[in-house]
CSV table of N, CA and C in Angstrom, one decimal:
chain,number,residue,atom,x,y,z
T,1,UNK,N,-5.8,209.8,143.0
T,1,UNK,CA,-6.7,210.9,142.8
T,1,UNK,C,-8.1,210.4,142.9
T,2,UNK,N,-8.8,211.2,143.7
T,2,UNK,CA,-10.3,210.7,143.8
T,2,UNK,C,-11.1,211.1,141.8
T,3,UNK,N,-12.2,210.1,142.3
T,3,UNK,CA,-13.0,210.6,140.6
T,3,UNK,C,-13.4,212.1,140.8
T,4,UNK,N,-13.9,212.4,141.9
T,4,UNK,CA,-14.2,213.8,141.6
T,4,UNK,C,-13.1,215.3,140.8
T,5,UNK,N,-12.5,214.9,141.7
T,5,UNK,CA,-10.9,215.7,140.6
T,5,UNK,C,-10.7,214.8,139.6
T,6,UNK,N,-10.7,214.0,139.3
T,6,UNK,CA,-10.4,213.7,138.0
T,6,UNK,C,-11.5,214.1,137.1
T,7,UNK,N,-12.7,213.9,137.3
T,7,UNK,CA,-13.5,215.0,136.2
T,7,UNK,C,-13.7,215.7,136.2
T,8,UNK,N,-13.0,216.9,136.9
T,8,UNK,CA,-12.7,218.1,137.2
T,8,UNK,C,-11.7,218.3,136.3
T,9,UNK,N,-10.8,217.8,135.7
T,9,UNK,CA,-9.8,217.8,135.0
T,9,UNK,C,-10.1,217.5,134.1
T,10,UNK,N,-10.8,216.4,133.8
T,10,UNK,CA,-11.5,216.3,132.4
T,10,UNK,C,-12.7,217.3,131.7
T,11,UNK,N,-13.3,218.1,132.6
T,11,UNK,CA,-14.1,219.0,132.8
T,11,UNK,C,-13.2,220.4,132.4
T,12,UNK,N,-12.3,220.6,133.0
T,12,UNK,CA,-11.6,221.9,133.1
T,12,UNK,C,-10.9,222.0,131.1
T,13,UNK,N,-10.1,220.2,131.0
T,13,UNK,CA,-9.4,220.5,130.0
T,13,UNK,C,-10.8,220.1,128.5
T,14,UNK,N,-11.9,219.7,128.9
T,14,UNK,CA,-12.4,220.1,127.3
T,14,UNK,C,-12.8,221.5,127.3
T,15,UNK,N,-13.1,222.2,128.7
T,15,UNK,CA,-13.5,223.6,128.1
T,15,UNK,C,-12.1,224.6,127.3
T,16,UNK,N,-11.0,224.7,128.8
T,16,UNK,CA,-10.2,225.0,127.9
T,16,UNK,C,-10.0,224.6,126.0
T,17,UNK,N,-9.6,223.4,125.8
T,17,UNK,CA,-9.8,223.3,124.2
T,17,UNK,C,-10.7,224.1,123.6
T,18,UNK,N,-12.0,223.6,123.9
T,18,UNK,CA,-12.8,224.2,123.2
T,18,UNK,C,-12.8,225.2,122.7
T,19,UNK,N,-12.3,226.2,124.0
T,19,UNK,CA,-12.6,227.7,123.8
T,19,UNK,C,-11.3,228.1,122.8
T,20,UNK,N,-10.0,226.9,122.8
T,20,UNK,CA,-9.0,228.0,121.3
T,20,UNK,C,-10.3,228.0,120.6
T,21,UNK,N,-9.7,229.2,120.0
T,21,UNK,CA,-10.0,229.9,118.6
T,21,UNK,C,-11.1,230.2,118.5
T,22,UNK,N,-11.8,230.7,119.6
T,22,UNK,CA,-13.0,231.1,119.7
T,22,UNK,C,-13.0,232.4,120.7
T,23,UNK,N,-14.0,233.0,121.0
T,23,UNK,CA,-14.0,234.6,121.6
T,23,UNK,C,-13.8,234.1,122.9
T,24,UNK,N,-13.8,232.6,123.3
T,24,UNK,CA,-14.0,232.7,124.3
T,24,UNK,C,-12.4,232.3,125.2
T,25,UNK,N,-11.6,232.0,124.1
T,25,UNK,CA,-10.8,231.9,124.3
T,25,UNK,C,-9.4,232.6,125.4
T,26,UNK,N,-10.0,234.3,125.4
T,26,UNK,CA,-8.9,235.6,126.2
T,26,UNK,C,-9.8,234.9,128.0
T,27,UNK,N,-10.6,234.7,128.1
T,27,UNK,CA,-11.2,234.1,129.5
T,27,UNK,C,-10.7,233.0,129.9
T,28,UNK,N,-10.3,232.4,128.8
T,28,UNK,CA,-10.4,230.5,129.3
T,28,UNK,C,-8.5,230.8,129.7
T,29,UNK,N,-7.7,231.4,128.8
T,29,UNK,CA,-6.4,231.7,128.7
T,29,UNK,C,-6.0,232.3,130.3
T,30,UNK,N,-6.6,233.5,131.0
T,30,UNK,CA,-6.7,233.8,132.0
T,30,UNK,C,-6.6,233.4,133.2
T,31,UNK,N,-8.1,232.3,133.0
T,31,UNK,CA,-8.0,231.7,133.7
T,31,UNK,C,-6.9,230.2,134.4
T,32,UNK,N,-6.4,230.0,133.3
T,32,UNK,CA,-5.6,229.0,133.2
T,32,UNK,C,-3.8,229.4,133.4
T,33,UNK,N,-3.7,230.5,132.8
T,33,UNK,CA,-2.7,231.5,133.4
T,33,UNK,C,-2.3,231.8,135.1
T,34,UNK,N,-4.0,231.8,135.6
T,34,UNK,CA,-3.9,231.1,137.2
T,34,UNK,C,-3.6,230.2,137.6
T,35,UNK,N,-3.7,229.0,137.1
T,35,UNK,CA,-3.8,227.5,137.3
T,35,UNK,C,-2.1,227.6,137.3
T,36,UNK,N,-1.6,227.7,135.8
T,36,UNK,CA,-0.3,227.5,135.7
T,36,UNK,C,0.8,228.3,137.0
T,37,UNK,N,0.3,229.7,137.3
T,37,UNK,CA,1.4,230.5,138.4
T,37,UNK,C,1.8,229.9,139.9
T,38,UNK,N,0.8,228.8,139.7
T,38,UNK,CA,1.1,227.8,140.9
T,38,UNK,C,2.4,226.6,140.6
T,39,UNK,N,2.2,226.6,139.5
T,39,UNK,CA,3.6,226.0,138.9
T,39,UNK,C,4.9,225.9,138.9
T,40,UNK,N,5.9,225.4,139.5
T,40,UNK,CA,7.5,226.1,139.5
T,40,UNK,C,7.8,224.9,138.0
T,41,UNK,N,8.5,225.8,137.8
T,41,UNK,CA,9.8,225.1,137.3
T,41,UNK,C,10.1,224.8,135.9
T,42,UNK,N,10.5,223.7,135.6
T,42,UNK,CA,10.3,223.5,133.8
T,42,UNK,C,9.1,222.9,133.4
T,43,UNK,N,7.8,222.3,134.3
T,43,UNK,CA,6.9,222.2,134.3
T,43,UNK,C,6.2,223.3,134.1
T,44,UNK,N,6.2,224.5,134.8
T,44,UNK,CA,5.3,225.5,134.4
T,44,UNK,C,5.8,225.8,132.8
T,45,UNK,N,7.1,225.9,131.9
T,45,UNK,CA,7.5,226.6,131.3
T,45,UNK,C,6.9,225.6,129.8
T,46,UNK,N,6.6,224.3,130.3
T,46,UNK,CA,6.3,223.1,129.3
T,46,UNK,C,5.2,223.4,129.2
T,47,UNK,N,3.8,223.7,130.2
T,47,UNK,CA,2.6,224.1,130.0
T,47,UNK,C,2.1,225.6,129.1
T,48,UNK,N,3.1,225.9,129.7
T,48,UNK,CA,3.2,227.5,129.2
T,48,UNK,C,3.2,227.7,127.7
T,49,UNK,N,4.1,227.0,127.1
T,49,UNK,CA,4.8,226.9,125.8
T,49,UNK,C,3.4,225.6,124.8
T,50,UNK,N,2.9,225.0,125.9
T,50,UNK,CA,2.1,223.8,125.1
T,50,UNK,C,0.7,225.1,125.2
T,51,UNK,N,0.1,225.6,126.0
T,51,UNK,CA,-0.6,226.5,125.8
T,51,UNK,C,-0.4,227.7,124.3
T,52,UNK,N,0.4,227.8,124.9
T,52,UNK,CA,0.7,228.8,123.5
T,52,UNK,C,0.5,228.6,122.1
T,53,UNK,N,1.7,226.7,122.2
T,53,UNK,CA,0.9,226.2,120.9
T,53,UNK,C,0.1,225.5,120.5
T,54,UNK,N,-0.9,225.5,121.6
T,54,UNK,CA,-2.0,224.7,121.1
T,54,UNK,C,-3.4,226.0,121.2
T,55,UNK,N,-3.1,227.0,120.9
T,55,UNK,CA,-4.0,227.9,121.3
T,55,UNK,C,-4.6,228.3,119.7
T,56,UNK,N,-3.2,228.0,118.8
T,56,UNK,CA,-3.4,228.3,117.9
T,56,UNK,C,-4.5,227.5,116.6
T,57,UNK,N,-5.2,226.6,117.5
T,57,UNK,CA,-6.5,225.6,116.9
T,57,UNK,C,-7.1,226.5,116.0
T,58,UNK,N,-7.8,225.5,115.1
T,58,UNK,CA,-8.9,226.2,114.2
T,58,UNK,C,-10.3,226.6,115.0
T,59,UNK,N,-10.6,228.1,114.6
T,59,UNK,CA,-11.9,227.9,115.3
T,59,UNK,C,-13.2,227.0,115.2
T,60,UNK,N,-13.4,226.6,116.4
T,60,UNK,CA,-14.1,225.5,116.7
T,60,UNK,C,-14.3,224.1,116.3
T,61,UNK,N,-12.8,224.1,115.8
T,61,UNK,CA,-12.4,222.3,116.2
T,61,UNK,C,-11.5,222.1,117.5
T,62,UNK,N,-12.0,221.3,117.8
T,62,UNK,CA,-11.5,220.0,119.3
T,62,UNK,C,-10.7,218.6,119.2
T,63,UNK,N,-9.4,218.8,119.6
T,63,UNK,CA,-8.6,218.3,119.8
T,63,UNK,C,-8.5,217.1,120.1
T,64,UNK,N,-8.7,215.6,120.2
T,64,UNK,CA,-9.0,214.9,121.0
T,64,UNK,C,-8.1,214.8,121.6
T,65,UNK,N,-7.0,215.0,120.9
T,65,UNK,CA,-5.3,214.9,121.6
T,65,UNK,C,-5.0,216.0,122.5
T,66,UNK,N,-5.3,217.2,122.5
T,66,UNK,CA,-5.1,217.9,123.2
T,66,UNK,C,-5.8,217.8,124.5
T,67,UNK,N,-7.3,217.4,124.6
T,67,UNK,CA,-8.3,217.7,125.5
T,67,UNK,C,-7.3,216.1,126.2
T,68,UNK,N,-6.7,215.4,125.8
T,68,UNK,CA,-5.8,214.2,126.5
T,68,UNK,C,-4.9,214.7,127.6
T,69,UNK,N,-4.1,215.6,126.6
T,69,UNK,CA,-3.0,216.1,127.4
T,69,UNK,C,-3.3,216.8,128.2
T,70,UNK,N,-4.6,217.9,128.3
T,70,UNK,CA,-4.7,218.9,129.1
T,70,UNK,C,-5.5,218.2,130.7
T,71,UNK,N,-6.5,217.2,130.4
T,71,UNK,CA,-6.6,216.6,131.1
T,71,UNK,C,-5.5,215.6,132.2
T,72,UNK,N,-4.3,215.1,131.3
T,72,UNK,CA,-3.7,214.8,132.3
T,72,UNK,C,-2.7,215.6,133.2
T,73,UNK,N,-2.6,217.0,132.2
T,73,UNK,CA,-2.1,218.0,133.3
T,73,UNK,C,-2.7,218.4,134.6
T,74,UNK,N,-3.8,218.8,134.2
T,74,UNK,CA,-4.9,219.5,134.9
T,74,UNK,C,-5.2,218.3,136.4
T,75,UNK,N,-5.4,216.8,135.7
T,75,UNK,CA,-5.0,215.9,136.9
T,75,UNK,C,-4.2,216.0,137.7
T,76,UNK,N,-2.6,215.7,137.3
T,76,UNK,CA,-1.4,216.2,138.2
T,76,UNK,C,-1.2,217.6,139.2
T,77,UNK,N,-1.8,218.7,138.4
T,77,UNK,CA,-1.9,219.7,139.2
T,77,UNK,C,-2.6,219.5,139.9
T,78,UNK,N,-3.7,218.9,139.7
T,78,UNK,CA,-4.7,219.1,141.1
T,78,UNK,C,-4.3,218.1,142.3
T,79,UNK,N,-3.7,217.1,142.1
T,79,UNK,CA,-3.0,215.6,142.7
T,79,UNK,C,-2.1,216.7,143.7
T,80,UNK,N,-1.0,217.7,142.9
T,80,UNK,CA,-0.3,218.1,144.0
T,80,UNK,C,-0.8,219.9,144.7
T,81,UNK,N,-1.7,220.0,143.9
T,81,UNK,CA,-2.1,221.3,144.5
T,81,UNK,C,-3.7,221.5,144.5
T,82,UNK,N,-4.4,221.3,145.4
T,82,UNK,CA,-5.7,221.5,145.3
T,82,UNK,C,-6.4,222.4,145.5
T,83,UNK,N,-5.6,223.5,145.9
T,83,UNK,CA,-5.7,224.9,146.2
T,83,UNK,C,-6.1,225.6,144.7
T,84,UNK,N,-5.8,224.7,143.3
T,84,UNK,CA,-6.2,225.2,141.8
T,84,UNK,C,-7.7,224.6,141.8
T,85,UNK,N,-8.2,223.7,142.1
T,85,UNK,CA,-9.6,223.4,142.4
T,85,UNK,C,-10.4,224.8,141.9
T,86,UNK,N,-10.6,225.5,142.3
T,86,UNK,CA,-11.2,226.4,142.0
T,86,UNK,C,-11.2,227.3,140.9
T,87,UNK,N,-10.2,227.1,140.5
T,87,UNK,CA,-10.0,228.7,138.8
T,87,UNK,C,-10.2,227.2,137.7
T,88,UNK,N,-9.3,225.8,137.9
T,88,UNK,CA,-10.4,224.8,137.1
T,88,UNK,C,-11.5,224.7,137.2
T,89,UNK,N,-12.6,224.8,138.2
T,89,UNK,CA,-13.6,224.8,138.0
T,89,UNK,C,-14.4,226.0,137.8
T,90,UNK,N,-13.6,227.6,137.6
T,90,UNK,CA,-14.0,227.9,137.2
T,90,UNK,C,-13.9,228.2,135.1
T,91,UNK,N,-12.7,227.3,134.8
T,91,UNK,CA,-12.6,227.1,133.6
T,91,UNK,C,-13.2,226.1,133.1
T,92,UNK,N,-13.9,224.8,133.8
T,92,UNK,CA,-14.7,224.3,133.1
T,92,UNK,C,-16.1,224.7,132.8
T,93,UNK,N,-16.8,225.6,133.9
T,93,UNK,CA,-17.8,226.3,133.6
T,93,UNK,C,-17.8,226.8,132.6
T,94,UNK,N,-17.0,227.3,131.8
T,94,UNK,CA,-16.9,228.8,130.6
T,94,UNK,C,-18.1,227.8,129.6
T,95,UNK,N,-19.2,228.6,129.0
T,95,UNK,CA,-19.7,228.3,128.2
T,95,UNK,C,-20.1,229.8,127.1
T,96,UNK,N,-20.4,229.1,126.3
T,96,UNK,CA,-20.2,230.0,124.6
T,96,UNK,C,-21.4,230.9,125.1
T,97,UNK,N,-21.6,232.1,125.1
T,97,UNK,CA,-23.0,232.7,124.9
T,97,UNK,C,-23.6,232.2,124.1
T,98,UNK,N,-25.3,232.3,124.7
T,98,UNK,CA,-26.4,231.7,123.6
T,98,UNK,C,-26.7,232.7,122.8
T,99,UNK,N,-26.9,232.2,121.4
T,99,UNK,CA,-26.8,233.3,120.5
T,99,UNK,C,-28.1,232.7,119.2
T,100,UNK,N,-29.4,232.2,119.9
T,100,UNK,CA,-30.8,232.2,119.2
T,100,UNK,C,-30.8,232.5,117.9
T,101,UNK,N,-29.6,233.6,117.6
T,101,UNK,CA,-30.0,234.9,116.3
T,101,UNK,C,-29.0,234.2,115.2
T,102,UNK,N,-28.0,233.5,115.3
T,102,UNK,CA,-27.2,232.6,114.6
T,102,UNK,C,-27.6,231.3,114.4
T,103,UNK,N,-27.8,231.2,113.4
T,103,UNK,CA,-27.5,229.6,112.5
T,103,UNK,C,-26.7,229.5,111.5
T,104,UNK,N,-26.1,228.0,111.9
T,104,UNK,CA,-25.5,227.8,110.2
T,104,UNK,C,-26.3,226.5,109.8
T,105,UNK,N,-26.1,227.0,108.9
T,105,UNK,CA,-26.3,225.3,107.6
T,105,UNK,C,-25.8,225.4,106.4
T,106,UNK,N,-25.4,223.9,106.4
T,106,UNK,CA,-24.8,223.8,104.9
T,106,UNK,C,-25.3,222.6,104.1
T,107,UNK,N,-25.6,222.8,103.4
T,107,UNK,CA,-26.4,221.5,102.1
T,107,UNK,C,-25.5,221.4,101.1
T,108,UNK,N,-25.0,220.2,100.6
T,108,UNK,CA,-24.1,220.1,99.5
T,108,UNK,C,-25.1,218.9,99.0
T,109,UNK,N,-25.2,218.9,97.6
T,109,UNK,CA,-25.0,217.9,97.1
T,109,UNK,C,-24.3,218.0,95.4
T,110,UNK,N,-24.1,216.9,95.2
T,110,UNK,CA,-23.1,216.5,94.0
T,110,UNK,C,-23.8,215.6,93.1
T,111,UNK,N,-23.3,215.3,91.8
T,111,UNK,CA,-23.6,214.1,90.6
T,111,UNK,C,-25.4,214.6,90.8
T,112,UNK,N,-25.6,215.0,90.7
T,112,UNK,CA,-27.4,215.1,90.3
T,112,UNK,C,-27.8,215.1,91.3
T,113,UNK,N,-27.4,215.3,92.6
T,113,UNK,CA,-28.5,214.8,93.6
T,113,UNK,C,-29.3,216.2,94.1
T,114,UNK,N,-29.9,215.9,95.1
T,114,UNK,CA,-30.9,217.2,95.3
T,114,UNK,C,-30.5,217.2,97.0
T,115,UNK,N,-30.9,218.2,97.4
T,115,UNK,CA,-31.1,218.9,98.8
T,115,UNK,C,-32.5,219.1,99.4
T,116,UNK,N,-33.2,219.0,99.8
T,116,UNK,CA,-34.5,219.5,100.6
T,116,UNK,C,-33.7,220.0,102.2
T,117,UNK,N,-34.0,220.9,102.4
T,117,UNK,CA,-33.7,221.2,103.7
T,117,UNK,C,-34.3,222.1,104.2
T,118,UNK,N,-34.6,222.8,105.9
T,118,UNK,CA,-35.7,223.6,106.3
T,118,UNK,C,-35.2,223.6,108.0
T,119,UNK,N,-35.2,224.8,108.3
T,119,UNK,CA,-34.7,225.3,109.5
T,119,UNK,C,-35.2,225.0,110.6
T,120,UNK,N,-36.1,226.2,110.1
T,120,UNK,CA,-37.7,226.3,111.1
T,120,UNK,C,-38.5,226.3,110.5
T,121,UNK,N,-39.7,225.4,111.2
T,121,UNK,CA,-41.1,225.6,110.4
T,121,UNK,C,-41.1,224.2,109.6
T,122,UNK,N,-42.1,224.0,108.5
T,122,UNK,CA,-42.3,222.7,108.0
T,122,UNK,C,-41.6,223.0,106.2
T,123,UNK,N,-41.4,222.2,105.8
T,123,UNK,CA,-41.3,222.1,104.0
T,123,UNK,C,-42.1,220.8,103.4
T,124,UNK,N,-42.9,221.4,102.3
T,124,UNK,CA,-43.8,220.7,102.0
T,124,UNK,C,-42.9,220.6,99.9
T,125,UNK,N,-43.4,219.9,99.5
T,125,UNK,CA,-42.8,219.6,98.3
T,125,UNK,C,-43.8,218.4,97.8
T,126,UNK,N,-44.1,218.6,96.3
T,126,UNK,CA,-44.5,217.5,95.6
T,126,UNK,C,-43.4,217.4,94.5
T,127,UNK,N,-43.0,216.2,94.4
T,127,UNK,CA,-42.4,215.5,93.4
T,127,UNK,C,-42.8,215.4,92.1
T,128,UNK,N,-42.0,215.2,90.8
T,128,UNK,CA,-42.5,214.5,89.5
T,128,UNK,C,-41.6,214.8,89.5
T,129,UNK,N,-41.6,213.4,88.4
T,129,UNK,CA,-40.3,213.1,87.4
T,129,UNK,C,-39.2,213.7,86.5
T,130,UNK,N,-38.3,213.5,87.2
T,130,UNK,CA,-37.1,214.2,86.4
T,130,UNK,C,-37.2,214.1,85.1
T,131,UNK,N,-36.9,214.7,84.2
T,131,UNK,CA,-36.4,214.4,82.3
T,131,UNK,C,-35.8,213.4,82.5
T,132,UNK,N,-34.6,212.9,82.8
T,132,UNK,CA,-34.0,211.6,82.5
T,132,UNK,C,-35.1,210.4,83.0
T,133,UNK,N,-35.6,210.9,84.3
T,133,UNK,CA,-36.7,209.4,84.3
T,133,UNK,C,-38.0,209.3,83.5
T,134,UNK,N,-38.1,210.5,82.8
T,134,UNK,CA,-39.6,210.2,82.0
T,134,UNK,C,-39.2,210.1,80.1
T,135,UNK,N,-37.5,210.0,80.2
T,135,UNK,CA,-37.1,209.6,78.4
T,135,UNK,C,-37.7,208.3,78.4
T,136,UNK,N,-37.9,208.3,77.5
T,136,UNK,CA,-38.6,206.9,77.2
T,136,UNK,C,-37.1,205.5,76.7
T,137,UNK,N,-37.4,204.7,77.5
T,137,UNK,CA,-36.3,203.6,77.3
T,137,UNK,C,-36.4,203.2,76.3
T,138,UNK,N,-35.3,201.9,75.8
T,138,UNK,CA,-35.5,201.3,75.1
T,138,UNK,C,-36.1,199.5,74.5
């Protein structure tokens, strides 16, 4: 297999992953639904069935193991059918809408510690001394 299909396949199978458990997931399924009808046999019925259960990912964790296996499907298929070249590349394209208006963040801290944190824009802060650092020792 030339490199170009082969990162085509590695291309094709992180988007697929990616997109379980995410909105974008009913497109990436679709598309790959194509990929597979080129398929005979107990090979299509193995992909079919590994799709299904690997669809069921948490949203927006990534597989390493999976993005493995789909990749080396997605190679094979293309090795004997290059005629899928195309709905893989259009399933590697799929990208998340940009969505500017969402953020997350999360600050944890534990045993006394503190958080400073700031999104957008600057944080300014002056310090003094905790009570425990200003008891007087002995």
């Amino acid at each position: 297999m030339n490199e170009e299909l082969a990162a085509l396949a590695a291309s094709g199978a992180t988007a697929l992953v990616s997109a379980m458990g995410t909105d974008l997931w009913q497109e990436a399924k679709r598309l790959m639904d194509r990929v597979l009808a080129q398929v005979r046999g107990g090979r299509h019925h193995e992909l079919s069935a590994a799709l299904t259960r690997q669809s069921t990912a948490t949203r927006g964790a990534v597989d390493a193991g999976a993005v493995d296996y789909w990749t080396e499907a997605l190679a094979q298929l293309l090795d004997r059918n290059r005629d899928i070249a195309q709905d893989v590349m259009a399933l590697a394209s799929l990208r998340p809408p940009e969505r500017p208006d969402i953020v997350i963040q999360v600050n944890s801290a534990t045993h006394s510690g503190e958080v400073f944190a700031v999104q957008h824009g600057t944080q300014n802060f002056s310090s003094r001394p905790n009570s425990r650092d200003s008891e007087e020792r002995p």
